[in-house]
Amino acid sequence: MLSILDGIMFPMHSLLTVGGKMSPELVDQTILASCKPQFLKVIRIIGDVDRVMNGTKVDFIADRIKALVKAGRLEAAGNLNRWEASEIRLTGK
């Protein structure tokens, strides 16, 4: 699925940068596309997004996950600072 995301959903993602950094909106879209209604480990989602958006810092991806949880777009279980122990899922909003 990730190769589909990289090739179809974001065919020119390298052009969608702000000051040399990946735009938060594009990272958010990739995070949401990687999530499911079932809980998945945060470390898995970070890895999936990192593979699609090569060059995006994993700490930035983690920060965007926290922002999506705060905005109600994702639901979290556990401490989001512990990527290997926490989980996230889509909220349906």
mmCIF file of C-alpha atoms in Angstrom:
data_model
loop_
_atom_site.group_PDB
_atom_site.id
_atom_site.type_symbol
_atom_site.label_atom_id
_atom_site.label_comp_id
_atom_site.label_asym_id
_atom_site.label_seq_id
_atom_site.Cartn_x
_atom_site.Cartn_y
_atom_site.Cartn_z
ATOM 1 C CA MET A 1 0.000 0.000 0.000
ATOM 2 C CA LEU A 2 2.814 2.409 0.778
ATOM 3 C CA SER A 3 4.227 2.175 -2.724
ATOM 4 C CA ILE A 4 0.760 3.057 -3.956
ATOM 5 C CA LEU A 5 0.694 6.061 -1.626
ATOM 6 C CA ASP A 6 4.118 7.179 -2.764
ATOM 7 C CA GLY A 7 3.483 6.738 -6.474
ATOM 8 C CA ILE A 8 -0.142 7.742 -6.825
ATOM 9 C CA MET A 9 -1.336 9.739 -3.856
ATOM 10 C CA PHE A 10 1.804 11.858 -3.618
ATOM 11 C CA PRO A 11 3.548 11.586 -6.997
ATOM 12 C CA MET A 12 5.421 14.874 -6.581
ATOM 13 C CA HIS A 13 5.712 15.078 -2.801
ATOM 14 C CA SER A 14 9.265 16.419 -3.060
ATOM 15 C CA LEU A 15 7.804 19.574 -4.605
ATOM 16 C CA LEU A 16 5.427 20.150 -1.708
ATOM 17 C CA THR A 17 7.885 21.590 0.751
ATOM 18 C CA VAL A 18 8.025 24.751 2.802
ATOM 19 C CA GLY A 19 11.534 26.125 3.276
ATOM 20 C CA GLY A 20 13.079 22.772 2.441
ATOM 21 C CA LYS A 21 10.851 20.952 4.953
ATOM 22 C CA MET A 22 7.891 18.749 4.154
ATOM 23 C CA SER A 23 4.595 20.571 4.642
ATOM 24 C CA PRO A 24 2.697 19.574 7.798
ATOM 25 C CA GLU A 25 -0.468 19.074 5.754
ATOM 26 C CA LEU A 26 1.189 16.505 3.506
ATOM 27 C CA VAL A 27 2.687 14.678 6.488
ATOM 28 C CA ASP A 28 -0.753 14.675 8.148
ATOM 29 C CA GLN A 29 -2.359 13.221 5.009
ATOM 30 C CA THR A 30 0.262 10.482 4.889
ATOM 31 C CA ILE A 31 -0.196 9.667 8.581
ATOM 32 C CA LEU A 32 -3.970 9.441 8.186
ATOM 33 C CA ALA A 33 -3.605 7.287 5.064
ATOM 34 C CA SER A 34 -1.348 4.911 7.024
ATOM 35 C CA CYS A 35 -3.757 4.541 9.959
ATOM 36 C CA LYS A 36 -6.725 2.199 10.272
ATOM 37 C CA PRO A 37 -9.849 2.037 12.460
ATOM 38 C CA GLN A 38 -7.971 -0.584 14.537
ATOM 39 C CA PHE A 39 -5.171 0.448 16.884
ATOM 40 C CA LEU A 40 -1.658 0.213 15.414
ATOM 41 C CA LYS A 41 1.666 0.887 17.131
ATOM 42 C CA VAL A 42 2.913 4.455 16.732
ATOM 43 C CA ILE A 43 6.366 3.133 15.787
ATOM 44 C CA ARG A 44 4.809 1.290 12.830
ATOM 45 C CA ILE A 45 2.996 4.389 11.562
ATOM 46 C CA ILE A 46 6.147 6.497 11.929
ATOM 47 C CA GLY A 47 8.095 3.881 9.954
ATOM 48 C CA ASP A 48 5.434 3.681 7.246
ATOM 49 C CA VAL A 49 5.307 7.471 6.861
ATOM 50 C CA ASP A 50 9.107 7.720 6.884
ATOM 51 C CA ARG A 51 9.334 5.211 4.022
ATOM 52 C CA VAL A 52 6.810 7.169 1.939
ATOM 53 C CA MET A 53 8.183 10.601 2.772
ATOM 54 C CA ASN A 54 11.881 9.910 2.616
ATOM 55 C CA GLY A 55 13.814 12.646 4.366
ATOM 56 C CA THR A 56 11.110 13.734 6.819
ATOM 57 C CA LYS A 57 12.468 13.662 10.364
ATOM 58 C CA VAL A 58 10.789 11.028 12.529
ATOM 59 C CA ASP A 59 10.448 13.501 15.414
ATOM 60 C CA PHE A 60 8.444 15.771 13.098
ATOM 61 C CA ILE A 61 6.199 12.832 12.153
ATOM 62 C CA ALA A 62 5.690 12.060 15.864
ATOM 63 C CA ASP A 63 4.825 15.709 16.544
ATOM 64 C CA ARG A 64 2.261 15.649 13.729
ATOM 65 C CA ILE A 65 0.721 12.474 15.208
ATOM 66 C CA LYS A 66 0.343 14.294 18.545
ATOM 67 C CA ALA A 67 -1.257 17.253 16.758
ATOM 68 C CA LEU A 68 -3.720 14.947 14.983
ATOM 69 C CA VAL A 69 -4.631 13.329 18.318
ATOM 70 C CA LYS A 70 -5.127 16.762 19.893
ATOM 71 C CA ALA A 71 -7.312 17.802 16.935
ATOM 72 C CA GLY A 72 -9.468 14.685 17.358
ATOM 73 C CA ARG A 73 -8.499 13.140 14.010
ATOM 74 C CA LEU A 74 -6.725 10.209 15.716
ATOM 75 C CA GLU A 75 -7.382 8.376 18.975
ATOM 76 C CA ALA A 76 -4.403 7.376 21.107
ATOM 77 C CA ALA A 77 -3.779 4.701 23.713
ATOM 78 C CA GLY A 78 -0.694 5.013 25.888
ATOM 79 C CA ASN A 79 2.070 7.589 26.145
ATOM 80 C CA LEU A 80 2.741 8.976 22.657
ATOM 81 C CA ASN A 81 6.339 9.712 23.663
ATOM 82 C CA ARG A 82 6.900 5.943 23.869
ATOM 83 C CA TRP A 83 6.454 5.038 20.212
ATOM 84 C CA GLU A 84 6.935 1.296 20.688
ATOM 85 C CA ALA A 85 4.347 1.100 23.489
ATOM 86 C CA SER A 86 1.616 3.497 22.338
ATOM 87 C CA GLU A 87 -1.019 3.003 19.662
ATOM 88 C CA ILE A 88 -3.213 5.181 17.449
ATOM 89 C CA ARG A 89 -6.254 4.699 15.250
ATOM 90 C CA LEU A 90 -8.611 6.715 13.076
ATOM 91 C CA THR A 91 -11.539 8.314 14.883
ATOM 92 C CA GLY A 92 -13.852 8.565 11.889
ATOM 93 C CA LYS A 93 -14.039 12.364 12.138
#
